[in-house]
CSV table of C-alpha atoms and ligand atoms in Angstrom, one decimal:
chain,number,residue,atom,x,y,z
J,6,MET,CA,0.8,28.3,-7.4
J,7,SER,CA,-0.2,24.9,-8.6
J,8,ALA,CA,-3.3,23.7,-10.3
J,9,TYR,CA,-4.2,22.0,-7.1
J,10,ASP,CA,-4.6,24.8,-4.7
J,11,GLY,CA,-8.4,24.4,-4.5
J,12,TYR,CA,-8.2,21.8,-1.7
J,13,GLY,CA,-9.7,23.4,1.4
J,14,GLY,CA,-9.2,20.6,3.9
J,15,GLY,CA,-8.6,22.1,7.3
J,16,THR,CA,-9.3,25.7,6.4
J,17,SER,CA,-13.0,25.7,5.4
J,18,ALA,CA,-14.1,27.8,8.4
J,19,MET,CA,-17.4,28.5,6.6
J,20,ALA,CA,-18.3,24.8,6.3
J,21,GLU,CA,-21.1,23.5,8.6
J,22,PRO,CA,-20.4,20.4,10.6
J,23,VAL,CA,-21.3,17.2,8.7
J,24,ARG,CA,-23.2,14.4,10.4
J,25,ILE,CA,-22.8,10.8,9.2
J,26,HIS,CA,-25.2,8.0,10.2
J,27,ALA,CA,-23.6,4.6,9.5
J,28,ARG,CA,-22.7,1.2,11.1
J,29,ASP,CA,-19.2,1.0,12.5
J,30,ALA,CA,-17.5,-1.7,10.5
J,31,PHE,CA,-15.5,-2.8,13.6
J,32,SER,CA,-18.2,-2.9,16.3
J,33,GLY,CA,-21.3,-3.2,14.3
J,34,LEU,CA,-22.8,-0.3,16.3
J,35,ARG,CA,-24.9,2.3,14.6
J,36,LEU,CA,-23.1,5.6,14.9
J,37,THR,CA,-23.7,9.2,14.4
J,38,ILE,CA,-20.3,10.9,13.6
J,39,THR,CA,-20.0,14.6,13.5
J,40,ILE,CA,-17.2,16.0,11.4
J,41,ASP,CA,-16.1,19.6,12.0
J,42,GLY,CA,-13.4,20.9,9.7
J,43,PRO,CA,-10.6,18.3,9.3
J,44,ALA,CA,-11.4,16.3,12.5
J,45,ILE,CA,-14.0,14.2,14.0
J,46,ARG,CA,-15.8,16.3,16.7
J,47,ASP,CA,-18.2,13.8,18.1
J,48,VAL,CA,-19.1,10.1,17.9
J,49,ARG,CA,-22.4,8.8,19.3
J,50,SER,CA,-23.8,5.3,19.4
J,51,ALA,CA,-27.5,5.1,18.5
J,52,GLU,CA,-27.9,1.5,19.8
J,53,ASP,CA,-26.0,-1.4,21.1
J,54,ALA,CA,-24.5,-4.2,18.9
J,55,ALA,CA,-27.6,-6.4,19.3
J,56,GLY,CA,-29.1,-4.4,16.5
J,57,ARG,CA,-26.3,-5.5,14.1
J,58,ALA,CA,-27.3,-5.4,10.5
J,59,GLU,CA,-26.9,-8.6,8.4
J,60,GLU,CA,-24.0,-8.6,5.9
J,61,GLY,CA,-25.1,-7.6,2.5
J,62,SER,CA,-28.2,-5.8,3.7
J,63,GLY,CA,-27.2,-2.7,1.7
J,64,GLU,CA,-26.7,-0.7,4.9
J,65,LEU,CA,-24.1,2.1,5.0
J,66,TRP,CA,-20.9,1.1,6.9
J,67,VAL,CA,-18.2,3.4,8.1
J,68,ALA,CA,-14.5,2.7,8.7
J,69,PRO,CA,-11.3,4.8,9.0
J,70,GLY,CA,-9.5,5.6,5.7
J,71,LEU,CA,-7.2,2.8,4.5
J,72,ILE,CA,-3.3,2.9,4.5
J,73,ASP,CA,-1.4,1.3,1.6
J,74,LEU,CA,2.3,0.8,2.1
J,75,GLN,CA,2.8,-0.4,-1.5
J,76,ILE,CA,1.2,1.1,-4.5
J,77,ASN,CA,2.8,1.9,-7.9
J,78,GLY,CA,-0.1,3.6,-9.7
J,79,PHE,CA,-3.8,3.9,-10.1
J,80,GLN,CA,-6.4,4.7,-12.7
J,81,GLY,CA,-3.9,5.1,-15.4
J,82,HIS,CA,-1.4,7.3,-13.4
J,83,ASP,CA,1.9,5.5,-13.3
J,84,LEU,CA,4.5,6.7,-10.8
J,85,ASN,CA,7.2,4.6,-12.4
J,86,ALA,CA,6.7,5.5,-16.1
J,87,SER,CA,9.9,6.0,-17.9
J,88,GLY,CA,10.9,8.8,-20.3
J,89,VAL,CA,8.8,11.4,-18.6
J,90,LYS,CA,9.8,15.0,-17.9
J,91,LEU,CA,10.0,16.1,-14.2
J,92,GLU,CA,7.1,18.5,-14.6
J,93,GLU,CA,4.9,15.8,-16.0
J,94,ARG,CA,5.9,13.5,-13.1
J,95,VAL,CA,4.8,16.1,-10.6
J,96,VAL,CA,1.4,16.3,-12.2
J,97,THR,CA,1.2,12.5,-12.2
J,98,VAL,CA,1.9,12.5,-8.4
J,99,HIS,CA,-0.9,15.0,-7.8
J,100,ARG,CA,-3.4,13.0,-9.9
J,101,LEU,CA,-2.2,9.7,-8.3
J,102,ALA,CA,-2.8,11.0,-4.8
J,103,ARG,CA,-6.3,12.0,-5.7
J,104,ALA,CA,-7.1,8.8,-7.5
J,105,ILE,CA,-5.8,6.7,-4.6
J,106,ALA,CA,-7.6,8.7,-2.0
J,107,GLY,CA,-10.8,8.5,-4.0
J,108,SER,CA,-10.6,4.7,-3.8
J,109,GLY,CA,-10.7,4.8,0.0
J,110,THR,CA,-7.0,4.7,0.6
J,111,THR,CA,-6.5,8.1,2.4
J,112,ARG,CA,-2.8,7.6,3.1
J,113,CYS,CA,-0.2,5.7,1.1
J,114,TYR,CA,3.5,5.0,0.4
J,115,PRO,CA,3.8,5.5,-3.4
J,116,THR,CA,6.3,2.8,-4.4
J,117,VAL,CA,9.3,3.4,-6.6
J,118,ILE,CA,10.6,0.3,-8.3
J,119,THR,CA,14.0,-0.6,-9.8
J,120,ALA,CA,15.2,1.8,-12.4
J,121,SER,CA,18.3,3.8,-13.3
J,122,SER,CA,19.7,6.0,-10.6
J,123,ARG,CA,18.6,9.0,-12.6
J,124,GLN,CA,15.0,7.8,-12.9
J,125,ILE,CA,14.7,7.0,-9.2
J,126,MET,CA,16.1,10.5,-8.5
J,127,ASP,CA,13.5,12.0,-10.8
J,128,ILE,CA,10.6,10.2,-9.2
J,129,VAL,CA,11.5,10.9,-5.6
J,130,THR,CA,12.1,14.5,-6.6
J,131,ALA,CA,8.7,14.7,-8.2
J,132,VAL,CA,7.1,13.4,-5.1
J,133,ARG,CA,8.8,16.0,-2.9
J,134,ILE,CA,7.9,18.8,-5.2
J,135,ALA,CA,4.3,17.7,-5.4
J,136,CYS,CA,4.0,17.4,-1.6
J,137,GLU,CA,5.6,20.8,-1.2
J,138,GLN,CA,3.2,22.4,-3.7
J,139,ASP,CA,-0.1,21.0,-2.4
J,140,ARG,CA,-1.4,20.1,1.0
J,141,PHE,CA,-3.8,17.5,-0.3
J,142,THR,CA,-1.1,15.5,-2.0
J,143,ASP,CA,1.1,15.9,1.1
J,144,SER,CA,-1.6,14.6,3.3
J,145,VAL,CA,-2.2,11.5,1.2
J,146,ILE,CA,1.5,10.7,0.7
J,147,ALA,CA,2.8,9.5,4.1
J,148,GLY,CA,6.1,8.4,2.8
J,149,ILE,CA,7.8,6.6,-0.1
J,150,HIS,CA,8.5,2.9,-0.4
J,151,LEU,CA,11.7,2.2,-2.4
J,152,GLU,CA,11.3,-1.3,-3.8
J,153,GLY,CA,14.7,-1.9,-5.3
J,154,PRO,CA,17.1,-1.6,-6.9
J,155,TYR,CA,19.0,-3.7,-4.3
J,156,LEU,CA,17.2,-6.9,-5.0
J,157,SER,CA,18.0,-10.4,-6.2
J,158,GLU,CA,18.9,-10.5,-9.8
J,159,GLN,CA,17.9,-14.1,-10.2
J,160,ASP,CA,14.9,-14.9,-12.4
J,161,GLY,CA,11.9,-15.6,-10.1
J,162,PRO,CA,12.8,-13.5,-7.0
J,163,ARG,CA,13.5,-10.6,-9.3
J,164,GLY,CA,9.9,-10.6,-10.6
J,165,ALA,CA,9.4,-7.8,-13.1
J,166,HIS,CA,12.2,-5.6,-11.9
J,167,PRO,CA,14.6,-4.9,-14.8
J,168,LYS,CA,17.8,-6.9,-14.4
J,169,ARG,CA,20.0,-4.3,-15.9
J,170,TRP,CA,19.4,-1.9,-13.0
J,171,ILE,CA,19.6,-4.4,-10.1
J,172,ARG,CA,22.7,-3.9,-8.0
J,173,ASP,CA,24.3,-4.1,-4.5
J,174,PRO,CA,23.2,-1.6,-1.9
J,175,ASP,CA,25.0,1.7,-2.1
J,176,TRP,CA,24.5,4.1,0.9
J,177,ALA,CA,25.9,7.1,-0.9
J,178,GLU,CA,23.4,6.7,-3.8
J,179,PHE,CA,20.6,6.0,-1.4
J,180,ALA,CA,21.5,9.2,0.6
J,181,ARG,CA,21.2,11.3,-2.6
J,182,TRP,CA,17.7,9.9,-3.3
J,183,ARG,CA,16.7,10.4,0.3
J,184,GLU,CA,17.8,14.0,0.3
J,185,ALA,CA,16.0,14.7,-3.0
J,186,SER,CA,12.8,13.2,-1.6
J,187,GLY,CA,12.9,15.6,1.4
J,188,ASP,CA,13.5,12.6,3.7
J,189,ARG,CA,10.3,10.9,2.5
J,190,ILE,CA,11.7,7.4,1.9
J,191,ARG,CA,10.4,5.5,4.9
J,192,LEU,CA,10.5,1.9,3.7
J,193,VAL,CA,13.1,0.1,1.7
J,194,THR,CA,12.7,-3.4,0.2
J,195,LEU,CA,15.9,-5.2,-0.4
J,196,ALA,CA,17.4,-8.7,-0.7
J,197,PRO,CA,19.6,-9.4,2.4
J,198,GLU,CA,21.9,-11.7,0.5
J,199,ARG,CA,23.4,-8.9,-1.5
J,200,ASP,CA,26.9,-7.7,-0.7
J,201,GLY,CA,26.7,-4.9,1.9
J,202,ALA,CA,23.0,-5.5,2.6
J,203,LEU,CA,23.4,-6.2,6.3
J,204,LEU,CA,25.4,-2.9,6.9
J,205,PHE,CA,22.8,-1.1,4.8
J,206,ILE,CA,19.9,-2.5,6.9
J,207,ARG,CA,21.7,-1.4,10.1
J,208,ARG,CA,22.0,2.1,8.7
J,209,LEU,CA,18.4,2.2,7.6
J,210,CYS,CA,17.4,1.0,11.1
J,211,GLY,CA,19.6,3.7,12.7
J,212,GLU,CA,17.8,6.4,10.6
J,213,GLY,CA,14.3,5.1,11.6
J,214,ILE,CA,13.6,3.8,8.1
J,215,ILE,CA,11.9,0.4,7.8
J,216,ALA,CA,14.1,-2.3,6.1
J,217,SER,CA,12.0,-5.0,4.5
J,218,ILE,CA,13.1,-8.3,3.1
J,219,GLY,CA,11.7,-8.9,-0.5
J,220,HIS,CA,12.5,-10.1,-4.0
J,221,THR,CA,15.0,-12.4,-2.3
J,222,ALA,CA,16.7,-15.8,-2.8
J,223,ALA,CA,18.2,-15.6,0.7
J,224,GLY,CA,18.7,-18.8,2.8
J,225,PRO,CA,17.5,-19.2,6.4
J,226,GLU,CA,20.8,-17.9,7.8
J,227,GLU,CA,20.7,-14.8,5.7
J,228,ILE,CA,17.1,-14.1,6.7
J,229,GLU,CA,18.1,-14.5,10.4
J,230,ALA,CA,21.1,-12.2,9.9
J,231,ALA,CA,18.9,-9.5,8.3
J,232,VAL,CA,16.5,-9.6,11.2
J,233,LYS,CA,19.4,-9.3,13.6
J,234,ALA,CA,20.6,-6.3,11.6
J,235,GLY,CA,17.2,-4.7,12.1
J,236,ALA,CA,14.9,-5.8,9.2
J,237,ARG,CA,11.4,-5.5,10.4
J,238,MET,CA,9.2,-6.6,7.6
J,239,SER,CA,8.7,-9.0,4.7
J,240,THR,CA,7.5,-7.4,1.4
J,241,HIS,CA,4.6,-9.2,-0.3
J,242,LEU,CA,5.5,-12.5,1.4
J,243,GLY,CA,5.0,-15.5,-0.9
J,244,ASN,CA,5.6,-13.4,-4.1
J,245,GLY,CA,8.9,-12.3,-5.5
J,246,ALA,CA,10.4,-15.7,-4.9
J,247,HIS,CA,11.6,-18.8,-6.9
J,248,PRO,CA,8.6,-20.7,-8.2
J,249,LEU,CA,10.1,-23.9,-6.9
J,250,LEU,CA,11.7,-24.0,-3.4
J,251,PRO,CA,13.2,-26.7,-1.2
J,252,ARG,CA,10.2,-27.9,0.9
J,253,HIS,CA,12.0,-26.8,4.1
J,254,PRO,CA,13.7,-24.8,5.1
J,255,ASN,CA,13.3,-22.1,2.6
J,256,CYS,CA,13.1,-18.3,2.6
J,257,ILE,CA,9.3,-18.2,2.9
J,258,TRP,CA,9.2,-20.5,5.9
J,259,SER,CA,12.1,-18.6,7.5
J,260,GLN,CA,10.2,-15.3,7.3
J,261,LEU,CA,6.9,-16.8,8.2
J,262,GLY,CA,8.4,-18.4,11.3
J,263,GLU,CA,10.3,-15.3,12.4
J,264,ASP,CA,8.0,-13.6,15.0
J,265,ARG,CA,9.9,-10.3,14.8
J,266,LEU,CA,9.0,-9.8,11.2
J,267,TRP,CA,5.8,-8.1,10.0
J,268,ALA,CA,4.6,-9.3,6.6
J,269,SER,CA,2.7,-7.6,3.9
J,270,ALA,CA,0.5,-9.7,1.6
J,271,ILE,CA,-1.3,-9.1,-1.7
J,272,ALA,CA,-4.8,-10.5,-1.0
J,273,ASP,CA,-6.2,-9.9,-4.5
J,274,GLY,CA,-7.3,-13.5,-5.1
J,275,HIS,CA,-4.7,-14.0,-7.8
J,276,HIS,CA,-1.2,-13.6,-6.2
J,277,LEU,CA,-1.7,-16.0,-3.2
J,278,HIS,CA,-3.8,-19.1,-2.7
J,279,PRO,CA,-6.5,-18.7,0.0
J,280,SER,CA,-4.7,-21.5,2.0
J,281,VAL,CA,-1.5,-19.4,2.0
J,282,LEU,CA,-3.4,-16.3,3.2
J,283,LYS,CA,-4.9,-18.4,6.0
J,284,VAL,CA,-1.5,-19.6,7.1
J,285,PHE,CA,0.0,-16.1,7.0
J,286,ARG,CA,-2.9,-14.9,9.2
J,287,ALA,CA,-2.4,-17.7,11.7
J,288,ALA,CA,1.4,-17.3,11.8
J,289,LYS,CA,1.8,-13.5,11.7
J,290,ARG,CA,-1.3,-12.6,13.8
J,291,GLU,CA,-1.2,-8.9,14.5
J,292,LYS,CA,1.8,-8.5,12.2
J,293,LEU,CA,0.1,-9.2,8.9
J,294,VAL,CA,-0.8,-6.2,6.8
J,295,LEU,CA,-2.4,-5.9,3.4
J,296,VAL,CA,-1.0,-4.0,0.5
J,297,SER,CA,-2.5,-3.5,-2.9
J,298,ASP,CA,0.8,-3.4,-4.8
J,299,ALA,CA,-1.4,-2.0,-7.5
J,300,VAL,CA,-0.1,-1.0,-10.9
J,301,HIS,CA,-1.4,1.9,-12.9
J,302,LEU,CA,-4.1,-0.1,-14.6
J,303,ALA,CA,-5.9,-0.7,-11.3
J,304,GLY,CA,-9.2,1.1,-11.2
J,305,LEU,CA,-9.6,1.0,-15.0
J,306,ALA,CA,-12.3,-0.9,-16.9
J,307,PRO,CA,-11.5,-4.5,-17.9
J,308,GLY,CA,-9.9,-4.8,-21.4
J,309,THR,CA,-6.6,-5.1,-23.2
J,310,TYR,CA,-3.9,-2.5,-22.5
J,311,THR,CA,-0.4,-1.9,-23.8
J,312,THR,CA,2.2,-1.1,-21.2
J,313,HIS,CA,5.7,0.2,-21.7
J,314,VAL,CA,7.2,-2.7,-19.7
J,315,GLY,CA,5.0,-5.7,-20.2
J,316,GLY,CA,3.7,-5.2,-23.7
J,317,LYS,CA,0.1,-6.3,-24.2
J,318,VAL,CA,-1.7,-7.1,-21.0
J,319,GLU,CA,-5.3,-8.1,-20.2
J,320,LEU,CA,-7.4,-6.9,-17.3
J,321,LEU,CA,-10.2,-9.4,-16.6
J,322,PRO,CA,-13.5,-8.6,-14.9
J,323,SER,CA,-12.2,-10.6,-11.9
J,324,ARG,CA,-9.4,-7.9,-11.7
J,325,ARG,CA,-6.8,-10.5,-12.7
J,326,LEU,CA,-4.1,-8.7,-14.8
J,327,GLN,CA,-2.3,-11.1,-17.1
J,328,MET,CA,0.0,-11.2,-20.1
J,329,ALA,CA,-2.2,-11.2,-23.2
J,330,ASP,CA,0.0,-13.8,-24.9
J,331,GLN,CA,0.8,-15.9,-21.8
J,332,PRO,CA,-2.4,-15.8,-19.7
J,333,ALA,CA,-0.9,-18.0,-17.0
J,334,LEU,CA,1.5,-15.2,-16.1
J,335,LEU,CA,0.3,-12.3,-13.9
J,336,ALA,CA,1.3,-8.8,-15.1
J,337,GLY,CA,0.9,-7.1,-11.7
J,338,ALA,CA,-1.9,-6.4,-9.2
J,339,ALA,CA,-5.0,-4.4,-10.1
J,340,LEU,CA,-7.2,-4.2,-7.1
J,341,SER,CA,-7.7,-1.3,-4.8
J,342,LEU,CA,-6.8,-1.9,-1.2
J,343,LEU,CA,-10.5,-1.8,-0.2
J,344,GLU,CA,-11.1,-4.5,-2.8
J,345,CYS,CA,-8.2,-6.5,-1.2
J,346,VAL,CA,-9.9,-6.1,2.2
J,347,HIS,CA,-13.0,-7.7,0.8
J,348,GLU,CA,-11.1,-10.5,-0.8
J,349,MET,CA,-9.1,-11.2,2.4
J,350,ALA,CA,-12.4,-11.5,4.4
J,351,ARG,CA,-14.0,-13.6,1.6
J,352,LEU,CA,-11.0,-16.0,1.0
J,353,THR,CA,-10.1,-16.6,4.6
J,354,ASP,CA,-13.4,-16.2,6.4
J,355,CYS,CA,-11.7,-13.7,8.7
J,356,PRO,CA,-14.0,-11.0,10.2
J,357,LEU,CA,-14.3,-7.8,8.1
J,358,ALA,CA,-13.1,-5.8,11.1
J,359,GLU,CA,-9.8,-7.8,11.1
J,360,ALA,CA,-9.3,-7.4,7.4
J,361,LEU,CA,-9.9,-3.7,7.7
J,362,ASP,CA,-7.4,-3.6,10.6
J,363,MET,CA,-4.8,-5.2,8.3
J,364,ALA,CA,-5.2,-2.2,6.0
J,365,SER,CA,-5.5,0.7,8.4
J,366,ALA,CA,-4.5,0.4,12.1
J,367,ARG,CA,-1.8,-2.2,11.5
J,368,PRO,CA,0.1,-0.5,8.7
J,369,ALA,CA,-0.1,2.7,10.8
J,370,LYS,CA,1.5,0.9,13.8
J,371,LEU,CA,4.2,-0.7,11.6
J,372,ALA,CA,5.1,2.6,9.9
J,373,GLY,CA,4.7,4.8,13.1
J,374,LEU,CA,1.8,6.9,11.5
J,375,ALA,CA,-0.8,8.6,13.7
J,376,PHE,CA,-4.0,6.6,13.8
J,377,ASP,CA,-6.9,7.3,16.1
J,378,GLY,CA,-9.7,5.5,14.3
J,379,LEU,CA,-13.3,6.7,14.8
J,380,LYS,CA,-12.7,8.8,17.9
J,381,PRO,CA,-13.4,12.5,18.7
J,382,GLY,CA,-10.3,14.5,17.9
J,383,ALA,CA,-9.2,12.0,15.2
J,384,GLU,CA,-8.5,13.2,11.7
J,385,ALA,CA,-11.6,12.8,9.7
J,386,ASP,CA,-10.3,10.3,7.1
J,387,LEU,CA,-13.3,8.0,6.6
J,388,ILE,CA,-14.7,5.7,4.1
J,389,LEU,CA,-18.5,4.9,3.7
J,390,PHE,CA,-19.4,1.8,1.8
J,391,ARG,CA,-22.2,-0.8,1.3
J,392,ARG,CA,-21.5,-4.5,1.3
J,393,GLY,CA,-22.7,-7.0,-1.2
J,394,SER,CA,-21.7,-10.5,-2.1
J,395,ALA,CA,-19.7,-9.2,-5.1
J,396,GLY,CA,-17.7,-6.7,-3.0
J,397,PHE,CA,-17.9,-3.3,-1.4
J,398,SER,CA,-19.6,-0.4,-3.1
J,399,LEU,CA,-17.7,2.7,-2.0
J,400,GLN,CA,-20.2,5.6,-1.3
J,401,GLN,CA,-18.0,8.4,0.0
J,402,VAL,CA,-14.4,9.1,1.2
J,403,TYR,CA,-13.7,11.9,3.6
J,404,LYS,CA,-10.1,13.2,3.6
J,405,ARG,CA,-9.5,15.5,6.6
J,406,GLY,CA,-13.3,16.2,6.5
J,407,VAL,CA,-13.5,16.9,2.8
J,408,PRO,CA,-15.8,14.6,0.7
J,409,LEU,CA,-13.9,13.4,-2.3
J,410,LEU,CA,-16.6,11.6,-4.3
J,411,ALA,CA,-19.4,13.3,-6.1
J,412,LYS,CA,-22.7,12.4,-4.5
J,413,THR,CA,-24.8,9.9,-6.5
V,26,ZN,ZN1,7.5,-6.5,-5.6
């Protein structure tokens, strides 16, 4: 038994069906959605789209729960903390799943970053144990994203990944982590220029695991070779690269111009200039997805914090997370995915429905996850929010029909 057995999603036979009245964030139609147990039983439209509410009117909006393919922590819960016992890690995974789901991200790939082989083994083991212990945790964690350690060791592309643990791909090592995770590693970010990377990508591909190009100093030919080997995605394109690049060709243009590659982007208003997001949107079209890449300080109040890797960091009210003694340097991302959706729509003038799509239907399609949206029979993973000029105000999250937030 775990301390988390109280979750009743899917078995609450006593519960009455729940009716939700809200505007569909995709169509603008006013809907009545009936949730029965873990699924949507019925969806009725109360009027046509001519009655659309104005943005920012304070009306309640509804959308499917979001899907984040890259998140390291939330609300103080850090998946990648070092020097932690396995049992504590398991508790962290349970808490993290709840904190992330409570922010409107009802499914995610917790992201394991570069560390010693032993620490990566511990983290993926903790995720497996937590998922086996508890159905809620298992329902939120759709897979694991392994970001590293097979990355570029050069300063710049390496980002904040510790140099001492960066190395060439090693299938035998990866196979041990994969087994310990209960086959939950579904996405691997690596630098294709490393020795053995192309064979590694082919093997990932053969196992149905997404190979994603990231934290790389690869040249155009190496990017092309990675795609030929089966790489399907670019991880947080535009970040994890040299600050100065040849104007063309370079590894960002090569990935941007490669139609076979999906791309994820951190649309937090700090990691990418709005013009870059606009170009990504135009170039990648249906293959652009949003990720939060949030660190554990996301979801906490603005202030100064001490982290075990970065020392003193400052979280500003704008959600910019920067080094306290070098404010020009970012110390990670600190927005929830729902906040990134708002920023994407605000910074690029793209429709809200499209920004939501980038954080729900599209990552589901890329990762091969079930996604039925707001349809009868679909799993009742829903978010309810109000819109204002300053952002979204999350009102409720349903995970398999169970409300997660206390009613205000
Ligand atoms: Zn990264």
